[in-house]
mmCIF file of C-alpha atoms in Angstrom:
data_model
loop_
_atom_site.group_PDB
_atom_site.id
_atom_site.type_symbol
_atom_site.label_atom_id
_atom_site.label_comp_id
_atom_site.label_asym_id
_atom_site.label_seq_id
_atom_site.Cartn_x
_atom_site.Cartn_y
_atom_site.Cartn_z
ATOM 1 C CA MET A 1323 -13.702 7.320 -23.764
ATOM 2 C CA HIS A 1324 -15.575 7.081 -20.613
ATOM 3 C CA ASN A 1325 -19.159 6.525 -19.289
ATOM 4 C CA PRO A 1326 -21.318 9.678 -18.903
ATOM 5 C CA ARG A 1327 -20.524 12.116 -16.123
ATOM 6 C CA GLY A 1328 -20.812 10.452 -12.618
ATOM 7 C CA SER A 1329 -21.268 6.914 -13.752
ATOM 8 C CA MET A 1330 -17.441 5.997 -13.898
ATOM 9 C CA ARG A 1331 -16.780 3.129 -11.528
ATOM 10 C CA ILE A 1332 -14.364 0.534 -10.106
ATOM 11 C CA VAL A 1333 -15.087 -2.816 -11.731
ATOM 12 C CA ASP A 1334 -12.661 -4.940 -9.694
ATOM 13 C CA ILE A 1335 -9.884 -4.854 -7.205
ATOM 14 C CA ARG A 1336 -7.333 -7.578 -7.225
ATOM 15 C CA GLU A 1337 -4.182 -8.418 -4.879
ATOM 16 C CA VAL A 1338 -1.151 -10.632 -5.314
ATOM 17 C CA SER A 1339 1.534 -11.119 -2.899
ATOM 18 C CA VAL A 1340 4.900 -11.102 -4.684
ATOM 19 C CA PRO A 1341 8.084 -12.413 -2.931
ATOM 20 C CA LEU A 1342 11.083 -10.340 -2.851
ATOM 21 C CA GLU A 1343 14.095 -11.797 -4.576
ATOM 22 C CA GLY A 1344 17.363 -12.509 -3.008
ATOM 23 C CA ASN A 1345 18.649 -13.363 0.628
ATOM 24 C CA ILE A 1346 19.897 -10.365 2.237
ATOM 25 C CA ALA A 1347 19.714 -8.961 5.743
ATOM 26 C CA ASN A 1348 20.449 -6.034 7.650
ATOM 27 C CA ALA A 1349 21.125 -5.639 11.525
ATOM 28 C CA VAL A 1350 17.572 -6.675 12.356
ATOM 29 C CA VAL A 1351 15.819 -8.963 9.773
ATOM 30 C CA SER A 1352 16.437 -11.184 7.061
ATOM 31 C CA PHE A 1353 14.402 -10.453 3.853
ATOM 32 C CA ALA A 1354 14.396 -13.930 2.417
ATOM 33 C CA GLU A 1355 10.772 -14.441 3.636
ATOM 34 C CA HIS A 1356 9.417 -10.919 2.932
ATOM 35 C CA ASP A 1357 6.880 -10.300 0.142
ATOM 36 C CA VAL A 1358 4.935 -7.188 -1.083
ATOM 37 C CA SER A 1359 1.300 -6.604 -1.967
ATOM 38 C CA LEU A 1360 0.725 -5.597 -5.443
ATOM 39 C CA VAL A 1361 -2.745 -4.301 -6.101
ATOM 40 C CA ALA A 1362 -4.827 -3.709 -9.235
ATOM 41 C CA VAL A 1363 -7.853 -1.325 -9.491
ATOM 42 C CA GLU A 1364 -9.774 -1.903 -12.666
ATOM 43 C CA SER A 1365 -12.002 0.749 -14.032
ATOM 44 C CA ASP A 1366 -14.898 0.543 -16.523
ATOM 45 C CA VAL A 1367 -13.021 2.969 -18.791
ATOM 46 C CA ILE A 1368 -12.098 1.114 -21.964
ATOM 47 C CA ARG A 1369 -9.073 2.256 -24.236
ATOM 48 C CA ASN A 1370 -7.309 0.377 -26.775
ATOM 49 C CA GLY A 1371 -9.757 -2.530 -26.142
ATOM 50 C CA ARG A 1372 -8.861 -2.819 -22.516
ATOM 51 C CA PRO A 1373 -9.903 -1.512 -19.115
ATOM 52 C CA VAL A 1374 -7.776 1.363 -17.652
ATOM 53 C CA THR A 1375 -6.321 -0.261 -14.629
ATOM 54 C CA GLY A 1376 -4.090 1.296 -11.792
ATOM 55 C CA TYR A 1377 -1.527 -0.498 -10.105
ATOM 56 C CA GLY A 1378 0.243 0.214 -6.685
ATOM 57 C CA PHE A 1379 2.152 -1.610 -3.973
ATOM 58 C CA ASP A 1380 2.795 -0.926 -0.238
ATOM 59 C CA SER A 1381 6.606 -0.680 0.044
ATOM 60 C CA ILE A 1382 9.631 -2.669 0.339
ATOM 61 C CA GLY A 1383 11.069 -4.098 3.695
ATOM 62 C CA ARG A 1384 7.841 -5.597 5.455
ATOM 63 C CA PHE A 1385 5.367 -8.194 4.528
ATOM 64 C CA ALA A 1386 2.282 -8.425 2.126
ATOM 65 C CA GLN A 1387 -1.232 -7.555 3.467
ATOM 66 C CA GLY A 1388 -3.326 -9.843 1.487
ATOM 67 C CA GLY A 1389 -5.498 -10.915 4.210
ATOM 68 C CA ILE A 1390 -6.359 -7.430 5.473
ATOM 69 C CA LEU A 1391 -6.981 -6.382 1.969
ATOM 70 C CA ARG A 1392 -9.277 -9.293 0.950
ATOM 71 C CA ALA A 1393 -11.027 -9.484 4.315
ATOM 72 C CA ARG A 1394 -11.750 -5.955 5.121
ATOM 73 C CA ILE A 1395 -10.357 -3.293 2.719
ATOM 74 C CA ILE A 1396 -11.440 -4.400 -0.852
ATOM 75 C CA PRO A 1397 -14.916 -5.370 0.195
ATOM 76 C CA ARG A 1398 -15.563 -1.975 1.500
ATOM 77 C CA LEU A 1399 -14.660 -0.427 -1.804
ATOM 78 C CA ARG A 1400 -16.654 -2.815 -3.689
ATOM 79 C CA ALA A 1401 -19.759 -1.951 -1.428
ATOM 80 C CA ALA A 1402 -19.398 1.612 -1.827
ATOM 81 C CA ASP A 1403 -21.614 3.714 -3.912
ATOM 82 C CA PRO A 1404 -19.562 4.162 -7.086
ATOM 83 C CA ALA A 1405 -20.427 7.902 -7.210
ATOM 84 C CA SER A 1406 -19.114 8.402 -3.840
ATOM 85 C CA LEU A 1407 -15.693 7.563 -4.893
ATOM 86 C CA LEU A 1408 -15.476 10.180 -7.595
ATOM 87 C CA ASP A 1409 -14.041 13.832 -7.534
ATOM 88 C CA GLU A 1410 -16.271 16.695 -8.376
ATOM 89 C CA SER A 1411 -15.569 16.452 -11.963
ATOM 90 C CA GLY A 1412 -16.729 12.879 -12.090
ATOM 91 C CA LEU A 1413 -13.944 12.024 -14.421
ATOM 92 C CA ARG A 1414 -11.416 10.965 -11.783
ATOM 93 C CA PHE A 1415 -11.474 8.947 -8.595
ATOM 94 C CA ASP A 1416 -10.922 10.967 -5.432
ATOM 95 C CA PRO A 1417 -7.892 9.200 -3.425
ATOM 96 C CA GLY A 1418 -9.202 10.925 -0.211
ATOM 97 C CA LYS A 1419 -12.667 9.419 -0.549
ATOM 98 C CA VAL A 1420 -11.304 6.166 -1.428
ATOM 99 C CA TYR A 1421 -9.070 6.132 1.766
ATOM 100 C CA ALA A 1422 -12.130 7.131 3.806
ATOM 101 C CA ALA A 1423 -14.185 4.300 2.474
ATOM 102 C CA ALA A 1424 -11.214 1.870 2.960
ATOM 103 C CA MET A 1425 -11.177 2.987 6.640
ATOM 104 C CA ARG A 1426 -14.841 2.649 7.261
ATOM 105 C CA ASN A 1427 -15.473 1.200 10.777
ATOM 106 C CA GLU A 1428 -11.613 1.142 11.681
ATOM 107 C CA LYS A 1429 -10.886 2.655 15.213
ATOM 108 C CA PRO A 1430 -8.138 5.377 15.460
ATOM 109 C CA GLY A 1431 -4.613 4.160 16.290
ATOM 110 C CA GLY A 1432 -3.351 0.651 15.606
ATOM 111 C CA HIS A 1433 -1.323 1.801 12.658
ATOM 112 C CA GLY A 1434 0.807 -1.261 11.240
ATOM 113 C CA ASP A 1435 -0.061 -3.555 8.258
ATOM 114 C CA ARG A 1436 -3.448 -1.922 8.099
ATOM 115 C CA ALA A 1437 -1.783 1.240 7.031
ATOM 116 C CA ALA A 1438 0.334 -0.598 4.290
ATOM 117 C CA ALA A 1439 -2.812 -2.254 2.990
ATOM 118 C CA VAL A 1440 -4.676 0.836 2.640
ATOM 119 C CA GLY A 1441 -1.566 2.436 1.126
ATOM 120 C CA ALA A 1442 -1.198 -0.068 -1.632
ATOM 121 C CA LEU A 1443 -4.841 0.444 -2.743
ATOM 122 C CA GLU A 1444 -4.775 4.158 -2.515
ATOM 123 C CA LEU A 1445 -1.709 4.420 -4.566
ATOM 124 C CA ALA A 1446 -3.103 2.325 -7.268
ATOM 125 C CA ILE A 1447 -5.809 5.145 -7.454
ATOM 126 C CA TRP A 1448 -3.202 7.683 -8.122
ATOM 127 C CA ASP A 1449 -1.782 5.381 -10.844
ATOM 128 C CA LEU A 1450 -5.321 4.914 -12.298
ATOM 129 C CA ASN A 1451 -5.989 8.714 -12.308
ATOM 130 C CA ALA A 1452 -2.659 9.554 -14.055
ATOM 131 C CA LYS A 1453 -3.679 7.041 -16.846
ATOM 132 C CA LEU A 1454 -7.178 8.373 -17.203
ATOM 133 C CA ALA A 1455 -5.467 11.715 -17.545
ATOM 134 C CA ASP A 1456 -2.738 10.261 -19.792
ATOM 135 C CA VAL A 1457 0.024 11.921 -17.729
ATOM 136 C CA PRO A 1458 2.993 10.691 -15.597
ATOM 137 C CA ALA A 1459 2.061 10.152 -11.970
ATOM 138 C CA HIS A 1460 4.324 13.207 -10.944
ATOM 139 C CA VAL A 1461 2.504 15.458 -13.244
ATOM 140 C CA LEU A 1462 -0.796 14.550 -11.885
ATOM 141 C CA ILE A 1463 0.490 14.784 -8.262
ATOM 142 C CA ALA A 1464 1.901 18.248 -8.754
ATOM 143 C CA ARG A 1465 -1.392 19.500 -10.302
ATOM 144 C CA HIS A 1466 -3.396 17.979 -7.403
ATOM 145 C CA PHE A 1467 -1.450 19.690 -4.841
ATOM 146 C CA GLY A 1468 -1.268 22.949 -6.797
ATOM 147 C CA ARG A 1469 2.434 22.838 -7.408
ATOM 148 C CA ALA A 1470 4.518 23.734 -10.560
ATOM 149 C CA PRO A 1471 7.840 21.823 -9.986
ATOM 150 C CA GLN A 1472 10.986 23.470 -11.320
ATOM 151 C CA SER A 1473 12.553 20.104 -12.182
ATOM 152 C CA GLN A 1474 11.284 16.839 -13.327
ATOM 153 C CA SER A 1475 14.277 14.859 -11.824
ATOM 154 C CA ALA A 1476 15.261 14.234 -8.222
ATOM 155 C CA ASP A 1477 18.451 13.636 -6.194
ATOM 156 C CA VAL A 1478 18.844 9.822 -5.772
ATOM 157 C CA TYR A 1479 21.232 7.820 -3.768
ATOM 158 C CA ALA A 1480 21.807 3.882 -4.062
ATOM 159 C CA ALA A 1481 20.743 2.040 -0.911
ATOM 160 C CA GLY A 1482 22.506 -1.185 -0.098
ATOM 161 C CA GLY A 1483 25.802 -1.741 1.713
ATOM 162 C CA TYR A 1484 24.700 -5.152 3.203
ATOM 163 C CA TYR A 1485 26.996 -7.748 4.983
ATOM 164 C CA TYR A 1486 28.784 -10.070 2.731
ATOM 165 C CA PRO A 1487 30.054 -13.270 4.293
ATOM 166 C CA PRO A 1488 33.734 -14.258 3.767
ATOM 167 C CA GLY A 1489 34.093 -16.226 0.569
ATOM 168 C CA SER A 1490 30.782 -15.036 -0.891
ATOM 169 C CA GLY A 1491 32.958 -13.536 -3.849
ATOM 170 C CA ARG A 1492 31.582 -10.011 -3.355
ATOM 171 C CA THR A 1493 32.451 -7.099 -1.262
ATOM 172 C CA LEU A 1494 30.855 -3.958 -0.161
ATOM 173 C CA ARG A 1495 33.491 -2.018 -2.359
ATOM 174 C CA ASP A 1496 32.311 -4.201 -5.168
ATOM 175 C CA GLU A 1497 28.725 -3.397 -4.693
ATOM 176 C CA PHE A 1498 29.239 0.361 -4.432
ATOM 177 C CA ALA A 1499 31.438 0.506 -7.319
ATOM 178 C CA ALA A 1500 28.805 -0.969 -9.506
ATOM 179 C CA TYR A 1501 26.290 1.674 -8.253
ATOM 180 C CA ARG A 1502 28.998 4.334 -9.103
ATOM 181 C CA ASP A 1503 29.282 2.840 -12.651
ATOM 182 C CA MET A 1504 25.462 3.258 -12.986
ATOM 183 C CA GLY A 1505 25.630 6.802 -12.394
ATOM 184 C CA PHE A 1506 24.911 7.163 -8.533
ATOM 185 C CA THR A 1507 27.242 9.440 -6.620
ATOM 186 C CA GLY A 1508 25.412 8.908 -3.048
ATOM 187 C CA PHE A 1509 25.322 5.715 -1.154
ATOM 188 C CA LYS A 1510 23.871 4.235 1.971
ATOM 189 C CA MET A 1511 25.098 1.250 3.974
ATOM 190 C CA LYS A 1512 23.893 -1.031 6.783
ATOM 191 C CA ILE A 1513 25.779 -0.695 10.341
ATOM 192 C CA GLY A 1514 24.855 -2.558 13.481
ATOM 193 C CA GLY A 1515 25.081 -6.092 12.178
ATOM 194 C CA ALA A 1516 28.664 -6.312 13.265
ATOM 195 C CA SER A 1517 30.991 -4.952 15.926
ATOM 196 C CA LEU A 1518 31.569 -1.302 16.197
ATOM 197 C CA ALA A 1519 35.343 -1.890 15.071
ATOM 198 C CA ARG A 1520 34.294 -3.889 12.174
ATOM 199 C CA ASP A 1521 31.600 -1.448 11.030
ATOM 200 C CA LEU A 1522 34.247 1.326 11.149
ATOM 201 C CA GLU A 1523 36.237 -0.773 8.856
ATOM 202 C CA ARG A 1524 33.181 -1.112 6.427
ATOM 203 C CA ILE A 1525 32.533 2.548 6.616
ATOM 204 C CA GLU A 1526 36.338 3.057 5.478
ATOM 205 C CA GLU A 1527 35.874 0.590 2.674
ATOM 206 C CA ALA A 1528 32.627 2.472 1.522
ATOM 207 C CA LEU A 1529 34.388 5.758 1.619
ATOM 208 C CA GLY A 1530 36.842 4.466 -0.716
ATOM 209 C CA VAL A 1531 34.244 4.617 -3.336
ATOM 210 C CA ALA A 1532 32.017 7.449 -2.020
ATOM 211 C CA GLY A 1533 34.969 9.601 -1.928
ATOM 212 C CA SER A 1534 33.709 11.658 1.082
ATOM 213 C CA GLY A 1535 31.461 11.303 4.103
ATOM 214 C CA ALA A 1536 28.877 13.706 2.318
ATOM 215 C CA GLY A 1537 28.274 10.862 -0.170
ATOM 216 C CA LEU A 1538 27.679 8.225 2.364
ATOM 217 C CA ALA A 1539 24.817 7.611 4.858
ATOM 218 C CA VAL A 1540 24.682 4.725 7.450
ATOM 219 C CA ASP A 1541 21.639 2.931 8.599
ATOM 220 C CA ALA A 1542 21.221 1.036 11.919
ATOM 221 C CA ASN A 1543 17.664 -0.127 11.141
ATOM 222 C CA GLY A 1544 16.449 0.643 14.588
ATOM 223 C CA ARG A 1545 18.894 -1.819 16.080
ATOM 224 C CA PHE A 1546 20.580 0.272 18.766
ATOM 225 C CA GLY A 1547 19.787 1.043 22.467
ATOM 226 C CA LEU A 1548 20.966 4.422 23.892
ATOM 227 C CA ASP A 1549 24.438 3.306 24.986
ATOM 228 C CA THR A 1550 25.435 1.742 21.715
ATOM 229 C CA ALA A 1551 23.743 4.578 19.803
ATOM 230 C CA LEU A 1552 25.931 7.081 21.584
ATOM 231 C CA ALA A 1553 29.018 5.063 21.119
ATOM 232 C CA TYR A 1554 28.543 4.928 17.280
ATOM 233 C CA ALA A 1555 27.740 8.534 17.243
ATOM 234 C CA GLU A 1556 30.962 9.412 18.974
ATOM 235 C CA ALA A 1557 32.932 7.000 16.565
ATOM 236 C CA ILE A 1558 31.495 8.251 13.220
ATOM 237 C CA LYS A 1559 31.267 11.980 14.106
ATOM 238 C CA GLY A 1560 34.535 12.706 12.297
ATOM 239 C CA TYR A 1561 33.553 11.290 8.955
ATOM 240 C CA GLY A 1562 30.927 14.150 8.120
ATOM 241 C CA LEU A 1563 28.487 11.505 6.893
ATOM 242 C CA ARG A 1564 25.335 12.390 4.892
ATOM 243 C CA TRP A 1565 23.232 11.095 7.803
ATOM 244 C CA TYR A 1566 22.997 8.551 10.654
ATOM 245 C CA GLU A 1567 19.581 6.740 10.163
ATOM 246 C CA GLU A 1568 17.187 5.050 12.185
ATOM 247 C CA ILE A 1569 19.277 4.800 15.230
ATOM 248 C CA GLY A 1570 17.017 3.255 17.670
ATOM 249 C CA ASP A 1571 13.453 1.791 18.029
ATOM 250 C CA PRO A 1572 11.295 3.967 15.451
ATOM 251 C CA LEU A 1573 9.073 5.032 18.389
ATOM 252 C CA ASP A 1574 11.749 5.830 20.906
ATOM 253 C CA PHE A 1575 11.785 9.483 20.265
ATOM 254 C CA ASP A 1576 13.551 10.167 23.480
ATOM 255 C CA LEU A 1577 16.534 8.144 22.193
ATOM 256 C CA ASN A 1578 16.503 10.081 18.900
ATOM 257 C CA ARG A 1579 16.477 13.388 20.810
ATOM 258 C CA ARG A 1580 19.286 12.479 23.109
ATOM 259 C CA VAL A 1581 21.510 11.414 20.163
ATOM 260 C CA ALA A 1582 20.762 14.671 18.291
ATOM 261 C CA GLU A 1583 21.828 16.415 21.400
ATOM 262 C CA VAL A 1584 25.371 15.261 20.961
ATOM 263 C CA TYR A 1585 25.686 14.389 17.351
ATOM 264 C CA ASP A 1586 26.238 17.301 15.212
ATOM 265 C CA GLY A 1587 25.674 15.502 11.980
ATOM 266 C CA PRO A 1588 22.287 15.002 10.318
ATOM 267 C CA ILE A 1589 19.877 12.216 11.637
ATOM 268 C CA ALA A 1590 17.278 10.514 9.480
ATOM 269 C CA THR A 1591 14.385 8.532 10.565
ATOM 270 C CA GLY A 1592 10.745 7.867 10.234
ATOM 271 C CA GLU A 1593 10.345 5.099 7.669
ATOM 272 C CA ASN A 1594 8.562 2.900 10.152
ATOM 273 C CA LEU A 1595 5.911 5.648 11.168
ATOM 274 C CA PHE A 1596 2.634 5.055 9.591
ATOM 275 C CA SER A 1597 0.570 7.692 10.389
ATOM 276 C CA LEU A 1598 0.088 11.485 10.586
ATOM 277 C CA ALA A 1599 -0.009 11.337 14.478
ATOM 278 C CA ASP A 1600 3.166 9.449 14.640
ATOM 279 C CA ALA A 1601 4.942 11.840 12.471
ATOM 280 C CA VAL A 1602 3.702 14.644 14.483
ATOM 281 C CA ASN A 1603 5.185 13.119 17.819
ATOM 282 C CA LEU A 1604 8.423 12.655 15.896
ATOM 283 C CA ALA A 1605 8.517 16.457 14.991
ATOM 284 C CA ARG A 1606 7.538 17.449 18.497
ATOM 285 C CA TYR A 1607 9.488 14.987 20.678
ATOM 286 C CA GLY A 1608 12.202 13.407 18.601
ATOM 287 C CA GLY A 1609 14.669 16.228 18.717
ATOM 288 C CA MET A 1610 14.646 16.764 14.930
ATOM 289 C CA ARG A 1611 16.476 19.841 13.795
ATOM 290 C CA PRO A 1612 15.120 21.980 11.028
ATOM 291 C CA GLY A 1613 17.563 22.605 8.299
ATOM 292 C CA ARG A 1614 19.593 19.596 9.249
ATOM 293 C CA ASP A 1615 17.583 16.133 9.841
ATOM 294 C CA ILE A 1616 15.796 14.019 7.354
ATOM 295 C CA PHE A 1617 12.255 12.623 7.587
ATOM 296 C CA GLN A 1618 11.724 9.226 5.793
ATOM 297 C CA MET A 1619 8.225 8.411 6.096
ATOM 298 C CA ASP A 1620 6.911 6.297 3.088
ATOM 299 C CA ALA A 1621 3.451 6.714 1.506
ATOM 300 C CA GLY A 1622 3.128 3.137 0.780
ATOM 301 C CA LEU A 1623 3.409 2.250 4.458
ATOM 302 C CA SER A 1624 1.249 5.009 5.876
ATOM 303 C CA TYR A 1625 -2.204 4.709 4.103
ATOM 304 C CA GLY A 1626 -0.813 6.387 0.769
ATOM 305 C CA LEU A 1627 -0.330 9.635 -0.562
ATOM 306 C CA THR A 1628 -3.181 11.419 1.037
ATOM 307 C CA GLU A 1629 -1.833 10.861 4.416
ATOM 308 C CA TYR A 1630 1.657 11.501 3.424
ATOM 309 C CA ALA A 1631 0.712 14.792 2.028
ATOM 310 C CA ARG A 1632 -0.585 15.613 5.415
ATOM 311 C CA MET A 1633 2.677 14.765 6.817
ATOM 312 C CA ILE A 1634 4.446 17.088 4.564
ATOM 313 C CA ASP A 1635 1.996 20.059 5.492
ATOM 314 C CA MET A 1636 2.666 19.139 9.239
ATOM 315 C CA LEU A 1637 6.417 19.368 8.718
ATOM 316 C CA GLU A 1638 6.202 22.773 7.044
ATOM 317 C CA ALA A 1639 3.849 24.130 9.691
ATOM 318 C CA ASN A 1640 6.501 23.017 12.387
ATOM 319 C CA GLY A 1641 9.367 24.802 10.622
ATOM 320 C CA PHE A 1642 10.743 22.217 8.564
ATOM 321 C CA ASP A 1643 11.505 22.242 4.709
ATOM 322 C CA ARG A 1644 9.786 19.897 2.513
ATOM 323 C CA ARG A 1645 13.003 19.110 1.096
ATOM 324 C CA SER A 1646 13.995 17.422 4.451
ATOM 325 C CA ALA A 1647 11.682 14.599 3.319
ATOM 326 C CA HIS A 1648 13.424 11.802 1.572
ATOM 327 C CA PRO A 1649 10.915 8.879 1.418
ATOM 328 C CA HIS A 1650 12.027 5.400 2.278
ATOM 329 C CA GLY A 1651 11.435 2.786 -0.366
ATOM 330 C CA GLY A 1652 13.730 3.006 -3.217
ATOM 331 C CA HIS A 1653 11.112 2.435 -6.180
ATOM 332 C CA LEU A 1654 9.215 3.987 -8.962
ATOM 333 C CA ILE A 1655 6.299 5.271 -6.848
ATOM 334 C CA ASN A 1656 8.324 7.263 -4.620
ATOM 335 C CA LEU A 1657 10.181 8.669 -7.273
ATOM 336 C CA HIS A 1658 7.131 10.200 -8.800
ATOM 337 C CA ILE A 1659 6.010 11.359 -5.442
ATOM 338 C CA VAL A 1660 9.398 13.080 -4.838
ATOM 339 C CA VAL A 1661 9.269 14.811 -8.084
ATOM 340 C CA GLY A 1662 5.657 15.836 -7.968
ATOM 341 C CA LEU A 1663 5.974 16.958 -4.359
ATOM 342 C CA GLU A 1664 9.378 18.679 -4.808
ATOM 343 C CA LEU A 1665 10.949 16.655 -1.961
ATOM 344 C CA GLY A 1666 14.556 16.596 -1.008
ATOM 345 C CA GLY A 1667 15.271 13.202 -2.801
ATOM 346 C CA CYS A 1668 14.846 9.469 -3.015
ATOM 347 C CA GLU A 1669 16.563 6.297 -2.519
ATOM 348 C CA ALA A 1670 17.100 3.501 -5.061
ATOM 349 C CA TYR A 1671 17.611 -0.226 -4.758
ATOM 350 C CA PRO A 1672 19.324 -0.888 -7.828
ATOM 351 C CA GLY A 1673 21.010 -4.287 -6.811
ATOM 352 C CA VAL A 1674 18.293 -5.620 -4.453
ATOM 353 C CA PHE A 1675 14.733 -6.025 -3.575
ATOM 354 C CA GLN A 1676 13.593 -7.154 -6.985
ATOM 355 C CA PRO A 1677 11.145 -7.108 -8.529
ATOM 356 C CA PHE A 1678 10.202 -3.880 -6.927
ATOM 357 C CA GLY A 1679 13.484 -2.080 -6.073
ATOM 358 C CA GLY A 1680 15.060 0.384 -8.480
ATOM 359 C CA TYR A 1681 13.699 1.989 -11.543
ATOM 360 C CA ALA A 1682 12.767 1.171 -15.160
ATOM 361 C CA PRO A 1683 15.434 1.317 -17.892
ATOM 362 C CA SER A 1684 13.381 4.205 -19.318
ATOM 363 C CA CYS A 1685 14.073 6.400 -16.369
ATOM 364 C CA ALA A 1686 17.238 8.602 -17.000
ATOM 365 C CA LEU A 1687 19.821 8.030 -14.402
ATOM 366 C CA GLY A 1688 23.067 9.983 -14.104
ATOM 367 C CA GLY A 1689 25.173 12.401 -12.131
ATOM 368 C CA GLY A 1690 23.350 11.498 -8.870
ATOM 369 C CA GLN A 1691 19.805 12.461 -10.505
ATOM 370 C CA VAL A 1692 17.143 10.292 -11.783
ATOM 371 C CA ARG A 1693 14.153 11.338 -14.121
ATOM 372 C CA PRO A 1694 10.976 9.457 -14.406
ATOM 373 C CA SER A 1695 9.683 8.376 -17.837
ATOM 374 C CA ASP A 1696 6.881 9.959 -19.652
ATOM 375 C CA ALA A 1697 4.809 6.798 -19.478
ATOM 376 C CA PRO A 1698 1.251 7.575 -17.945
ATOM 377 C CA GLY A 1699 0.920 6.655 -14.223
ATOM 378 C CA PHE A 1700 3.758 5.271 -12.177
ATOM 379 C CA GLY A 1701 5.349 3.537 -15.174
ATOM 380 C CA LEU A 1702 5.396 0.127 -13.338
ATOM 381 C CA GLU A 1703 4.494 -1.865 -16.583
ATOM 382 C CA GLU A 1704 7.916 -0.454 -17.957
ATOM 383 C CA LYS A 1705 9.934 -2.185 -15.224
ATOM 384 C CA PRO A 1706 10.842 -5.753 -16.744
ATOM 385 C CA GLU A 1707 11.041 -7.297 -13.323
ATOM 386 C CA LEU A 1708 7.541 -6.453 -12.713
ATOM 387 C CA ARG A 1709 5.788 -7.516 -15.831
ATOM 388 C CA ASN A 1710 5.062 -11.206 -14.877
ATOM 389 C CA ALA A 1711 3.271 -10.065 -11.608
ATOM 390 C CA ILE A 1712 1.242 -7.417 -13.292
ATOM 391 C CA ALA A 1713 0.481 -9.833 -15.967
ATOM 392 C CA ARG A 1714 -1.018 -12.210 -13.248
ATOM 393 C CA LEU A 1715 -3.262 -9.522 -12.170
ATOM 394 C CA ALA A 1716 -4.186 -8.270 -15.398
ATOM 395 C CA ASN A 1717 -5.461 -11.733 -16.416
#
């Protein structure tokens, strides 16, 4: 099944940059030019005539990191002593050791595309290990961190709510009604790309499907300065929304704190923080309120699950519940992380950001809950939209 103890090794690491499909925009960026790094880590373990291979990607909403991976990160892993990347059993790769090898000779700070490049590769190691153990990734994750989850499903909401130009033939109501028909009961929409008056009209339109503010979150994508942020906070406070997301610049912790001082509803942020150090600063200085506010850091953008798990430990050490974590991303990898670590929930992109957004048909969805399939690893191969990209890497 595998080579003798201690001799297992990585045979090859490959990356392909996969463009996102669709031409949509939020209040800040258009996603028409965005792509995602999909990484394959091939082991020397052979099953059913093929090498066991792990797949991972960074996340949705930024750019691929092929240059960083090929020039710096992948060569370091290829040069490493194979035994130095294994856990104590010699039967699995140690994600923490892989992370350390990938970061050799990198200076502290400078978190950005480097964090996503390492994240894509490190997550592929988790997929590979789960396949070696022949279990779904959420089971491996739970075991690794000493947890025994009470549920194998997660709360999920449908993210979307983009701006549709007049005459496009589709409305925000149409979009959310389609998600409702799929089994979603919670929704998230974009704000900040139109006037406050127009966005309030759109919120009312979305509430016609969501039914109440508790089923609807709004996301400004870091667009607002303080005055606009406070104006929106005042205008939306009566809706009782699920949360008010990424209000200002991701690193403007003072702005977040000042909004939290006057806005009683939940605030969500963190998806554009790429390190434990940045998450610590958010918890310390961002005015985040235990039992109320939401942290959205994303393993795929922040060096992988090793670093992300440290963020969860930090939150708990600072009085926050791990259920306040709702990772950004809307894809299969974060679904397994949420279930395995028993976090608060996850988002899904059922209508956009293909081929990565949303889940495989084998995942059970209904009543605002989603359950991963029983496929070993993250189950990326079960997602039809990803099969061509995975086949390019496999061949």
